[in-house]
Amino acid sequence: ARNDVRTKTHLRSARRRRVCLVPRRSHSHRPTSCNMSDDEMEDYGFEYSDDEDDGDDEEADIENQYYNSKALVEAGNHAGALAGFAQVVSMEPEQGEWGFKSLKQIVKLHFSSGAREEMMRSYRTLLSYVKSSVTKNKSEKTINSILNCVGASDDATLLREFYQTTLLTLKEARNDRLWFKTNLKLCKMLFEQKDFTRVSRISAELYAFCQTEHGGVDQKKGTQLLEVYAIEIQVFTETKNNKKLKQLYHKALAVTSAIPHPYILGTIRECGGKMHMADRNFPQAASDFFESFKNYDEAGQPRRVQSLKYMVLANMLMQSDVNPFDAQEARPFRTDPEVVAMTSLVSAYQKNDVTQFELLLKKHESAIMADPFVAEYVNDLLKNIRTQVLIAVIKPYTRVKISFIATELKIDKKDVQDLLVSLILNGKILAKIDQVKDVLETTTTSPSDANAEGAPKDVYQGLEGWANAIQTQLGNHFMQI
């Protein structure tokens, strides 16, 4: 490998050789005029002269040394590679591209070997190149690469020192773009550590960066502003601060001067969906989750499956008969292991098959209940499906034993009574509960029929329902006493 690299380098050096015009004396011609001497009789021709200066040879040697050291990394000889890269840095007469590249490799090698002090020492040396020795694009690409590598560490002390060192240097170098991106990475790390106080403090600095001198929003920095919004929206979602979440969510949707990454839009929409779920606005939640899914899918993010699960959940809670997997974008994910559990629930839910629904919950417990957000709404799903089954069970009867309903639903009598009270108060059934006889008595007139008649007695029936429900609740309390 070393010989191959050296050969390629010398070929490049050879191509840099200059073609020079030099006088060459011709010995085959004689003077043709008495006025011309032998010294004056010259034939001007072309000769190739290898007058390459020593600088080119030195650069070729440095380049060879770099690629030889990189070959040692691939061969697994990390000690030899470290020595080789260190030699590249020392060979350069002044800070340059090869030394910068070598320091990048040294930092990564020290990190992988666990040599934290040596890594930070080499990283500080690398940062000294950022100010003047390399272009902003090269420095940004390299530092981002190192941040992604070191950011995977679980050593909080190392990461804190690493980010502080980076940000200080970038501020001195006035590299605003990389300073902003580094702060965003730091916010994401702190968010994962649930250090929301520091996230908010850094977000305030980032907001200031996105403002004009007069304190207004800089329309040229709309994309950066959306990235800051996305961070804070996640914080408010995690802390369940719905008031601030709503304000920021609508601000984010109002930004029009930005071309953000689909991942950012996916994050904002996902948090918006969760916000609407908390407000029991399930149709809007389903819409936001679907938008989130499409954006994550465009960005190639694994979180698209999670958003798809949430969309299915919202669809079931809004008691929609539309199958969410009929959408062209969602169809390819129908067989995904995480999604299969949700699709089977949809089938049982739409059939009002409470027994099958509960069996599927147990069967796919790891895929469904492991997600805290989904688990939070499972009881609502059960309540909905039990309500539909309960209405179907009591429909043929004017008097029915509560114990019979409990047997059909496979739940306790107390849970049946709670469901019945809810249905009576919401006007979904016209009935009263005889607490003493443990019987539900229904009227022959359905709520829809009563509304169709438009009679004044509808008001009294509603009030009677309230009175019966209150009486039932009081009876429960007295029985417990």
CSV table of C-alpha atoms in Angstrom, one decimal:
chain,number,residue,atom,x,y,z
A,1,ALA,CA,0.0,0.0,0.0
A,2,ARG,CA,2.9,2.3,0.8
A,3,ASN,CA,4.5,1.8,-2.6
A,4,ASP,CA,1.2,2.4,-4.3
A,5,VAL,CA,0.7,5.6,-2.5
A,6,ARG,CA,4.3,6.8,-3.2
A,7,THR,CA,4.0,5.9,-6.9
A,8,LYS,CA,0.7,7.9,-7.2
A,9,THR,CA,2.2,10.9,-5.4
A,10,HIS,CA,5.3,11.0,-7.7
A,11,LEU,CA,3.1,10.8,-10.7
A,12,ARG,CA,1.2,13.8,-9.4
A,13,SER,CA,4.6,15.5,-8.8
A,14,ALA,CA,5.8,14.7,-12.3
A,15,ARG,CA,2.8,16.4,-13.8
A,16,ARG,CA,3.6,19.5,-11.9
A,17,ARG,CA,7.0,19.8,-13.6
A,18,ARG,CA,7.3,22.9,-15.8
A,19,VAL,CA,8.3,22.9,-19.4
A,20,CYS,CA,11.1,25.5,-19.8
A,21,LEU,CA,12.4,27.2,-22.9
A,22,VAL,CA,16.2,26.9,-22.6
A,23,PRO,CA,18.9,27.7,-25.2
A,24,ARG,CA,20.5,24.7,-26.8
A,25,ARG,CA,23.7,25.1,-28.8
A,26,SER,CA,23.6,23.4,-32.2
A,27,HIS,CA,26.9,21.8,-33.2
A,28,SER,CA,25.7,20.5,-36.6
A,29,HIS,CA,25.5,24.0,-38.2
A,30,ARG,CA,28.3,26.2,-39.4
A,31,PRO,CA,28.2,30.0,-39.8
A,32,THR,CA,26.6,31.1,-43.0
A,33,SER,CA,27.7,34.7,-42.7
A,34,CYS,CA,31.0,36.4,-41.8
A,35,ASN,CA,29.1,38.6,-39.4
A,36,MET,CA,27.9,35.7,-37.2
A,37,SER,CA,30.2,34.0,-34.7
A,38,ASP,CA,30.0,30.5,-33.4
A,39,ASP,CA,28.7,31.8,-30.1
A,40,GLU,CA,25.9,33.6,-31.8
A,41,MET,CA,24.9,30.7,-33.9
A,42,GLU,CA,22.3,29.0,-31.6
A,43,ASP,CA,19.4,26.7,-32.2
A,44,TYR,CA,16.5,27.5,-29.8
A,45,GLY,CA,14.7,24.2,-29.0
A,46,PHE,CA,12.5,22.8,-26.2
A,47,GLU,CA,13.9,20.8,-23.4
A,48,TYR,CA,12.1,19.3,-20.4
A,49,SER,CA,13.8,20.5,-17.2
A,50,ASP,CA,12.9,19.0,-13.8
A,51,ASP,CA,13.4,22.2,-11.8
A,52,GLU,CA,10.8,21.2,-9.3
A,53,ASP,CA,11.6,23.1,-6.0
A,54,ASP,CA,12.1,21.4,-2.7
A,55,GLY,CA,8.6,22.5,-1.5
A,56,ASP,CA,6.9,20.1,-3.9
A,57,ASP,CA,9.0,17.2,-2.8
A,58,GLU,CA,8.3,18.1,0.8
A,59,GLU,CA,4.5,18.2,0.2
A,60,ALA,CA,4.6,14.9,-1.5
A,61,ASP,CA,6.4,13.3,1.5
A,62,ILE,CA,3.8,14.8,3.9
A,63,GLU,CA,1.0,13.4,1.7
A,64,ASN,CA,2.7,10.0,1.5
A,65,GLN,CA,3.1,10.0,5.3
A,66,TYR,CA,-0.6,10.8,5.8
A,67,TYR,CA,-1.9,8.0,3.6
A,68,ASN,CA,0.6,5.5,4.9
A,69,SER,CA,-0.7,6.3,8.5
A,70,LYS,CA,-4.3,5.9,7.3
A,71,ALA,CA,-3.4,2.5,5.9
A,72,LEU,CA,-2.1,1.6,9.3
A,73,VAL,CA,-5.5,2.5,10.8
A,74,GLU,CA,-7.2,0.2,8.4
A,75,ALA,CA,-4.8,-2.5,9.2
A,76,GLY,CA,-5.6,-2.2,12.9
A,77,ASN,CA,-2.1,-0.8,13.9
A,78,HIS,CA,-3.4,2.2,15.9
A,79,ALA,CA,-0.2,2.9,17.8
A,80,GLY,CA,1.8,3.1,14.5
A,81,ALA,CA,-1.0,5.2,13.0
A,82,LEU,CA,-0.9,7.7,15.9
A,83,ALA,CA,2.9,8.1,15.5
A,84,GLY,CA,2.5,8.5,11.7
A,85,PHE,CA,-0.1,11.2,12.0
A,86,ALA,CA,1.9,13.0,14.7
A,87,GLN,CA,4.8,13.0,12.2
A,88,VAL,CA,2.7,14.6,9.5
A,89,VAL,CA,1.8,17.4,11.9
A,90,SER,CA,5.5,18.0,12.7
A,91,MET,CA,6.6,17.8,9.1
A,92,GLU,CA,4.5,20.7,8.0
A,93,PRO,CA,6.5,24.0,8.2
A,94,GLU,CA,3.3,25.8,9.1
A,95,GLN,CA,-0.3,24.8,9.9
A,96,GLY,CA,-1.9,23.3,6.8
A,97,GLU,CA,-4.5,20.9,5.4
A,98,TRP,CA,-2.5,17.7,6.0
A,99,GLY,CA,-1.9,18.5,9.7
A,100,PHE,CA,-5.6,19.4,10.1
A,101,LYS,CA,-6.6,16.0,8.6
A,102,SER,CA,-4.1,14.2,10.8
A,103,LEU,CA,-5.3,15.8,14.0
A,104,LYS,CA,-8.8,14.8,13.1
A,105,GLN,CA,-7.6,11.2,12.9
A,106,ILE,CA,-5.6,11.5,16.1
A,107,VAL,CA,-8.7,12.8,18.0
A,108,LYS,CA,-10.8,9.9,16.9
A,109,LEU,CA,-8.2,7.3,17.6
A,110,HIS,CA,-7.7,8.7,21.2
A,111,PHE,CA,-11.4,8.7,21.7
A,112,SER,CA,-11.9,5.1,20.6
A,113,SER,CA,-9.0,4.0,22.9
A,114,GLY,CA,-10.4,5.9,25.9
A,115,ALA,CA,-7.5,8.3,26.2
A,116,ARG,CA,-9.6,11.3,27.1
A,117,GLU,CA,-6.8,13.7,28.1
A,118,GLU,CA,-4.8,13.1,25.0
A,119,MET,CA,-7.9,13.5,22.9
A,120,MET,CA,-8.8,16.9,24.4
A,121,ARG,CA,-5.1,18.0,24.0
A,122,SER,CA,-5.1,17.1,20.3
A,123,TYR,CA,-8.6,18.5,19.8
A,124,ARG,CA,-7.5,21.9,21.2
A,125,THR,CA,-4.6,21.8,18.7
A,126,LEU,CA,-7.0,21.0,15.9
A,127,LEU,CA,-9.2,24.0,16.8
A,128,SER,CA,-6.2,26.3,16.5
A,129,TYR,CA,-6.3,25.6,12.8
A,130,VAL,CA,-9.9,26.8,12.5
A,131,LYS,CA,-9.0,30.5,12.9
A,132,SER,CA,-6.9,30.9,9.8
A,133,SER,CA,-5.3,27.7,8.4
A,134,VAL,CA,-8.3,26.0,6.9
A,135,THR,CA,-11.5,27.2,5.2
A,136,LYS,CA,-14.8,27.5,7.0
A,137,ASN,CA,-16.4,24.7,5.0
A,138,LYS,CA,-13.5,22.2,5.8
A,139,SER,CA,-13.5,23.1,9.5
A,140,GLU,CA,-17.3,22.8,9.7
A,141,LYS,CA,-17.3,19.4,8.1
A,142,THR,CA,-14.4,18.1,10.3
A,143,ILE,CA,-15.8,19.5,13.6
A,144,ASN,CA,-19.3,18.1,12.8
A,145,SER,CA,-17.7,14.7,12.1
A,146,ILE,CA,-15.9,14.8,15.5
A,147,LEU,CA,-19.0,16.1,17.3
A,148,ASN,CA,-21.0,13.1,15.9
A,149,CYS,CA,-18.3,10.7,17.0
A,150,VAL,CA,-17.7,12.1,20.5
A,151,GLY,CA,-21.4,12.9,21.1
A,152,ALA,CA,-22.1,9.2,21.4
A,153,SER,CA,-20.2,9.1,24.7
A,154,ASP,CA,-22.0,8.7,28.0
A,155,ASP,CA,-19.3,10.6,29.9
A,156,ALA,CA,-21.2,13.8,30.8
A,157,THR,CA,-18.0,15.6,32.1
A,158,LEU,CA,-16.1,14.9,28.9
A,159,LEU,CA,-19.0,16.1,26.7
A,160,ARG,CA,-19.4,19.3,28.8
A,161,GLU,CA,-15.7,20.1,28.4
A,162,PHE,CA,-15.8,19.2,24.7
A,163,TYR,CA,-18.7,21.4,23.8
A,164,GLN,CA,-17.5,24.4,25.9
A,165,THR,CA,-14.0,24.2,24.3
A,166,THR,CA,-15.6,24.0,20.8
A,167,LEU,CA,-18.0,26.9,21.4
A,168,LEU,CA,-15.4,29.2,22.8
A,169,THR,CA,-13.1,28.7,19.8
A,170,LEU,CA,-15.9,29.2,17.3
A,171,LYS,CA,-17.0,32.4,19.0
A,172,GLU,CA,-13.4,33.7,18.8
A,173,ALA,CA,-13.1,32.6,15.1
A,174,ARG,CA,-16.5,34.3,14.4
A,175,ASN,CA,-17.8,31.2,12.7
A,176,ASP,CA,-21.5,31.9,13.5
A,177,ARG,CA,-23.0,29.1,11.4
A,178,LEU,CA,-20.9,26.4,13.1
A,179,TRP,CA,-21.4,28.0,16.5
A,180,PHE,CA,-25.2,27.8,16.0
A,181,LYS,CA,-25.1,24.1,14.9
A,182,THR,CA,-22.9,23.2,17.8
A,183,ASN,CA,-25.2,24.8,20.2
A,184,LEU,CA,-28.1,22.9,18.7
A,185,LYS,CA,-26.2,19.6,19.1
A,186,LEU,CA,-25.6,20.6,22.8
A,187,CYS,CA,-29.3,21.3,23.3
A,188,LYS,CA,-30.2,17.9,21.9
A,189,MET,CA,-27.7,16.2,24.2
A,190,LEU,CA,-29.0,18.1,27.3
A,191,PHE,CA,-32.6,17.3,26.2
A,192,GLU,CA,-31.8,13.6,26.3
A,193,GLN,CA,-30.3,14.1,29.7
A,194,LYS,CA,-33.6,16.0,30.7
A,195,ASP,CA,-31.6,19.0,31.7
A,196,PHE,CA,-34.4,21.4,30.6
A,197,THR,CA,-33.1,24.4,32.5
A,198,ARG,CA,-29.8,24.5,30.5
A,199,VAL,CA,-31.7,23.8,27.3
A,200,SER,CA,-33.9,26.9,27.9
A,201,ARG,CA,-30.8,29.0,28.7
A,202,ILE,CA,-29.1,28.0,25.5
A,203,SER,CA,-32.3,28.5,23.5
A,204,ALA,CA,-32.4,32.1,24.6
A,205,GLU,CA,-29.0,32.7,23.1
A,206,LEU,CA,-30.1,31.0,19.9
A,207,TYR,CA,-33.2,33.2,19.7
A,208,ALA,CA,-31.0,36.2,20.0
A,209,PHE,CA,-28.9,35.0,17.1
A,210,CYS,CA,-32.1,34.8,15.0
A,211,GLN,CA,-33.1,38.4,15.7
A,212,THR,CA,-32.2,41.7,14.0
A,213,GLU,CA,-30.4,44.5,15.8
A,214,HIS,CA,-33.9,46.0,16.5
A,215,GLY,CA,-35.1,42.9,18.3
A,216,GLY,CA,-37.4,41.6,15.4
A,217,VAL,CA,-37.2,38.2,13.7
A,218,ASP,CA,-34.5,38.1,11.0
A,219,GLN,CA,-36.4,36.7,8.0
A,220,LYS,CA,-33.1,35.5,6.5
A,221,LYS,CA,-32.7,33.1,9.5
A,222,GLY,CA,-36.2,31.5,9.4
A,223,THR,CA,-34.7,28.0,9.0
A,224,GLN,CA,-32.5,28.4,12.1
A,225,LEU,CA,-35.5,29.8,14.0
A,226,LEU,CA,-37.6,26.8,13.2
A,227,GLU,CA,-34.8,24.5,14.6
A,228,VAL,CA,-34.8,26.5,17.9
A,229,TYR,CA,-38.6,26.2,18.0
A,230,ALA,CA,-38.4,22.4,17.5
A,231,ILE,CA,-36.1,22.1,20.5
A,232,GLU,CA,-38.3,24.2,22.8
A,233,ILE,CA,-41.5,22.5,21.5
A,234,GLN,CA,-40.0,19.1,22.6
A,235,VAL,CA,-39.2,20.5,26.0
A,236,PHE,CA,-42.7,21.8,26.5
A,237,THR,CA,-44.1,18.5,25.3
A,238,GLU,CA,-42.0,16.5,27.7
A,239,THR,CA,-42.8,18.8,30.6
A,240,LYS,CA,-46.6,18.8,29.6
A,241,ASN,CA,-46.6,22.6,29.5
A,242,ASN,CA,-49.5,22.8,27.0
A,243,LYS,CA,-50.1,26.5,27.3
A,244,LYS,CA,-46.6,27.5,26.1
A,245,LEU,CA,-46.6,24.5,23.7
A,246,LYS,CA,-49.7,25.9,21.9
A,247,GLN,CA,-48.2,29.4,21.6
A,248,LEU,CA,-44.9,28.1,20.2
A,249,TYR,CA,-46.6,25.5,17.9
A,250,HIS,CA,-48.7,28.2,16.2
A,251,LYS,CA,-45.6,30.4,15.9
A,252,ALA,CA,-43.7,27.6,14.2
A,253,LEU,CA,-46.5,27.0,11.7
A,254,ALA,CA,-46.6,30.7,10.9
A,255,VAL,CA,-42.9,30.9,9.8
A,256,THR,CA,-42.9,31.1,6.0
A,257,SER,CA,-39.4,32.3,5.3
A,258,ALA,CA,-37.8,29.0,5.9
A,259,ILE,CA,-36.8,25.8,4.0
A,260,PRO,CA,-36.3,23.5,7.0
A,261,HIS,CA,-35.2,19.9,7.0
A,262,PRO,CA,-38.1,17.5,6.9
A,263,TYR,CA,-36.9,16.1,10.2
A,264,ILE,CA,-37.6,19.5,11.9
A,265,LEU,CA,-41.1,19.7,10.5
A,266,GLY,CA,-41.7,16.1,11.5
A,267,THR,CA,-40.7,16.9,15.1
A,268,ILE,CA,-42.9,20.0,15.3
A,269,ARG,CA,-45.9,18.1,13.8
A,270,GLU,CA,-45.4,15.1,16.1
A,271,CYS,CA,-45.4,17.4,19.2
A,272,GLY,CA,-48.5,19.2,17.8
A,273,GLY,CA,-50.3,15.9,17.5
A,274,LYS,CA,-49.5,15.1,21.2
A,275,MET,CA,-50.8,18.5,22.2
A,276,HIS,CA,-54.1,17.9,20.3
A,277,MET,CA,-54.4,14.5,21.9
A,278,ALA,CA,-54.2,16.0,25.4
A,279,ASP,CA,-57.0,18.4,24.3
A,280,ARG,CA,-59.1,15.4,23.1
A,281,ASN,CA,-59.0,16.9,19.6
A,282,PHE,CA,-58.4,13.6,18.0
A,283,PRO,CA,-59.2,14.5,14.3
A,284,GLN,CA,-56.6,17.3,14.4
A,285,ALA,CA,-54.2,15.0,16.2
A,286,ALA,CA,-54.5,12.4,13.5
A,287,SER,CA,-53.9,15.0,10.8
A,288,ASP,CA,-50.7,16.2,12.6
A,289,PHE,CA,-49.4,12.7,13.1
A,290,PHE,CA,-49.9,11.9,9.5
A,291,GLU,CA,-48.0,15.1,8.4
A,292,SER,CA,-45.3,14.1,10.9
A,293,PHE,CA,-45.1,10.6,9.4
A,294,LYS,CA,-44.7,12.0,5.9
A,295,ASN,CA,-41.9,14.3,6.9
A,296,TYR,CA,-40.0,11.6,8.8
A,297,ASP,CA,-40.5,9.3,5.8
A,298,GLU,CA,-39.0,11.9,3.5
A,299,ALA,CA,-36.1,12.4,5.9
A,300,GLY,CA,-35.6,8.6,6.2
A,301,GLN,CA,-36.1,8.7,9.9
A,302,PRO,CA,-37.1,5.6,11.9
A,303,ARG,CA,-39.5,7.7,13.9
A,304,ARG,CA,-41.9,7.6,11.0
A,305,VAL,CA,-43.2,4.2,12.3
A,306,GLN,CA,-43.8,5.8,15.7
A,307,SER,CA,-45.8,8.7,14.1
A,308,LEU,CA,-47.8,6.1,12.1
A,309,LYS,CA,-48.7,4.2,15.3
A,310,TYR,CA,-49.9,7.5,16.9
A,311,MET,CA,-52.0,8.3,13.8
A,312,VAL,CA,-53.7,4.9,14.1
A,313,LEU,CA,-54.3,5.5,17.8
A,314,ALA,CA,-55.9,8.9,17.1
A,315,ASN,CA,-58.1,7.4,14.4
A,316,MET,CA,-59.4,4.8,16.8
A,317,LEU,CA,-60.1,7.4,19.5
A,318,MET,CA,-62.1,9.5,17.1
A,319,GLN,CA,-64.1,6.4,16.3
A,320,SER,CA,-63.4,6.8,12.6
A,321,ASP,CA,-64.4,4.0,10.2
A,322,VAL,CA,-61.6,5.0,7.8
A,323,ASN,CA,-58.6,2.6,7.7
A,324,PRO,CA,-55.5,4.8,8.0
A,325,PHE,CA,-53.5,2.3,6.0
A,326,ASP,CA,-55.6,3.0,2.9
A,327,ALA,CA,-53.3,6.0,2.4
A,328,GLN,CA,-50.7,5.4,-0.3
A,329,GLU,CA,-47.8,6.7,2.0
A,330,ALA,CA,-48.8,4.4,4.9
A,331,ARG,CA,-49.5,1.2,2.8
A,332,PRO,CA,-45.9,0.0,2.6
A,333,PHE,CA,-45.6,0.0,6.4
A,334,ARG,CA,-48.6,-2.3,7.0
A,335,THR,CA,-46.3,-5.3,7.6
A,336,ASP,CA,-43.9,-3.5,9.9
A,337,PRO,CA,-43.6,-5.5,13.2
A,338,GLU,CA,-44.5,-2.5,15.3
A,339,VAL,CA,-47.4,-1.5,13.1
A,340,VAL,CA,-48.9,-5.0,12.8
A,341,ALA,CA,-49.9,-4.9,16.5
A,342,MET,CA,-51.8,-1.6,15.9
A,343,THR,CA,-53.4,-2.9,12.7
A,344,SER,CA,-54.8,-5.9,14.4
A,345,LEU,CA,-56.2,-3.7,17.1
A,346,VAL,CA,-57.9,-1.5,14.5
A,347,SER,CA,-59.6,-4.6,13.1
A,348,ALA,CA,-61.0,-5.7,16.5
A,349,TYR,CA,-61.9,-2.2,17.4
A,350,GLN,CA,-64.0,-1.6,14.3
A,351,LYS,CA,-65.8,-4.9,14.9
A,352,ASN,CA,-66.5,-3.9,18.5
A,353,ASP,CA,-64.9,-7.3,19.5
A,354,VAL,CA,-63.9,-6.4,23.0
A,355,THR,CA,-62.7,-10.0,23.8
A,356,GLN,CA,-60.4,-10.1,20.8
A,357,PHE,CA,-59.2,-6.5,21.5
A,358,GLU,CA,-58.1,-7.4,25.1
A,359,LEU,CA,-56.4,-10.6,23.8
A,360,LEU,CA,-54.4,-8.6,21.3
A,361,LEU,CA,-53.4,-6.1,24.0
A,362,LYS,CA,-51.9,-9.0,26.0
A,363,LYS,CA,-50.3,-10.6,23.0
A,364,HIS,CA,-48.6,-7.4,21.7
A,365,GLU,CA,-48.0,-5.9,25.2
A,366,SER,CA,-44.3,-5.3,24.5
A,367,ALA,CA,-45.0,-3.5,21.2
A,368,ILE,CA,-48.0,-1.4,22.5
A,369,MET,CA,-47.7,-0.9,26.2
A,370,ALA,CA,-43.9,-0.2,26.1
A,371,ASP,CA,-44.6,3.1,24.5
A,372,PRO,CA,-45.8,5.4,27.4
A,373,PHE,CA,-47.7,7.7,25.1
A,374,VAL,CA,-49.8,4.8,23.6
A,375,ALA,CA,-50.2,3.2,27.0
A,376,GLU,CA,-51.7,6.5,28.3
A,377,TYR,CA,-54.7,6.2,25.9
A,378,VAL,CA,-55.3,2.4,26.0
A,379,ASN,CA,-57.9,2.8,28.8
A,380,ASP,CA,-59.7,5.3,26.6
A,381,LEU,CA,-59.8,2.8,23.8
A,382,LEU,CA,-61.1,0.1,26.1
A,383,LYS,CA,-63.8,2.5,27.4
A,384,ASN,CA,-64.9,3.3,23.8
A,385,ILE,CA,-65.1,-0.3,22.7
A,386,ARG,CA,-66.9,-1.4,25.9
A,387,THR,CA,-69.3,1.4,25.5
A,388,GLN,CA,-70.3,0.3,22.0
A,389,VAL,CA,-70.7,-3.3,23.2
A,390,LEU,CA,-72.7,-2.2,26.2
A,391,ILE,CA,-75.1,-0.2,24.0
A,392,ALA,CA,-75.5,-3.3,21.7
A,393,VAL,CA,-76.2,-5.6,24.8
A,394,ILE,CA,-79.0,-3.4,26.4
A,395,LYS,CA,-80.7,-2.4,23.1
A,396,PRO,CA,-83.3,-5.3,23.1
A,397,TYR,CA,-84.2,-4.8,26.7
A,398,THR,CA,-86.2,-2.4,28.8
A,399,ARG,CA,-84.9,-3.9,32.1
A,400,VAL,CA,-81.6,-5.7,32.3
A,401,LYS,CA,-79.5,-6.9,35.3
A,402,ILE,CA,-76.2,-5.0,35.7
A,403,SER,CA,-74.6,-8.3,36.6
A,404,PHE,CA,-75.6,-9.7,33.2
A,405,ILE,CA,-73.9,-6.7,31.5
A,406,ALA,CA,-70.8,-7.2,33.5
A,407,THR,CA,-70.7,-10.9,32.4
A,408,GLU,CA,-71.0,-9.9,28.8
A,409,LEU,CA,-68.3,-7.3,29.0
A,410,LYS,CA,-66.1,-9.4,31.3
A,411,ILE,CA,-65.6,-6.5,33.8
A,412,ASP,CA,-66.6,-5.7,37.3
A,413,LYS,CA,-70.1,-4.4,38.1
A,414,LYS,CA,-68.6,-1.1,39.4
A,415,ASP,CA,-67.0,-0.5,36.0
A,416,VAL,CA,-70.3,-1.2,34.3
A,417,GLN,CA,-72.1,1.3,36.6
A,418,ASP,CA,-69.4,3.9,35.7
A,419,LEU,CA,-69.9,3.3,32.0
A,420,LEU,CA,-73.7,3.5,32.4
A,421,VAL,CA,-73.5,6.8,34.4
A,422,SER,CA,-71.3,8.3,31.7
A,423,LEU,CA,-73.7,7.2,28.9
A,424,ILE,CA,-76.8,8.6,30.8
A,425,LEU,CA,-75.1,12.0,31.5
A,426,ASN,CA,-73.9,12.3,27.8
A,427,GLY,CA,-77.4,11.5,26.6
A,428,LYS,CA,-76.4,8.4,24.7
A,429,ILE,CA,-79.0,6.3,26.4
A,430,LEU,CA,-82.3,7.2,28.1
A,431,ALA,CA,-82.3,5.1,31.3
A,432,LYS,CA,-82.1,5.0,35.0
A,433,ILE,CA,-80.3,2.7,37.4
A,434,ASP,CA,-82.2,0.9,40.2
A,435,GLN,CA,-79.4,0.6,42.8
A,436,VAL,CA,-81.5,-1.6,45.1
A,437,LYS,CA,-82.5,-4.1,42.6
A,438,ASP,CA,-79.2,-3.8,40.6
A,439,VAL,CA,-81.2,-3.2,37.4
A,440,LEU,CA,-80.9,-0.8,34.5
A,441,GLU,CA,-84.3,0.4,33.3
A,442,THR,CA,-84.5,1.9,29.8
A,443,THR,CA,-87.2,3.8,28.0
A,444,THR,CA,-88.6,2.9,24.6
A,445,THR,CA,-87.6,6.2,23.1
A,446,SER,CA,-84.1,6.5,21.9
A,447,PRO,CA,-82.1,9.7,22.1
A,448,SER,CA,-82.3,10.2,18.4
A,449,ASP,CA,-86.1,9.8,18.4
A,450,ALA,CA,-86.5,12.3,21.2
A,451,ASN,CA,-84.4,14.8,19.2
A,452,ALA,CA,-86.5,14.2,16.1
A,453,GLU,CA,-89.8,14.9,18.0
A,454,GLY,CA,-88.4,18.1,19.4
A,455,ALA,CA,-90.8,18.0,22.3
A,456,PRO,CA,-90.4,19.9,25.5
A,457,LYS,CA,-90.4,16.6,27.4
A,458,ASP,CA,-86.9,16.0,26.0
A,459,VAL,CA,-85.7,18.6,28.5
A,460,TYR,CA,-87.4,16.9,31.4
A,461,GLN,CA,-86.0,13.5,30.4
A,462,GLY,CA,-82.5,15.0,30.3
A,463,LEU,CA,-83.0,16.4,33.8
A,464,GLU,CA,-84.4,13.1,35.0
A,465,GLY,CA,-81.3,11.4,33.6
A,466,TRP,CA,-79.0,13.8,35.6
A,467,ALA,CA,-81.1,13.2,38.8
A,468,ASN,CA,-80.9,9.4,38.3
A,469,ALA,CA,-77.2,9.5,37.8
A,470,ILE,CA,-76.6,11.6,40.9
A,471,GLN,CA,-78.9,9.3,42.9
A,472,THR,CA,-76.8,6.3,41.7
A,473,GLN,CA,-73.5,7.9,42.7
A,474,LEU,CA,-74.9,8.8,46.2
A,475,GLY,CA,-76.1,5.3,46.6
A,476,ASN,CA,-72.7,3.9,45.8
A,477,HIS,CA,-71.1,6.2,48.4
A,478,PHE,CA,-73.7,5.1,51.1
A,479,MET,CA,-73.1,1.5,50.3
A,480,GLN,CA,-69.4,1.9,50.8
A,481,ILE,CA,-70.0,3.6,54.1
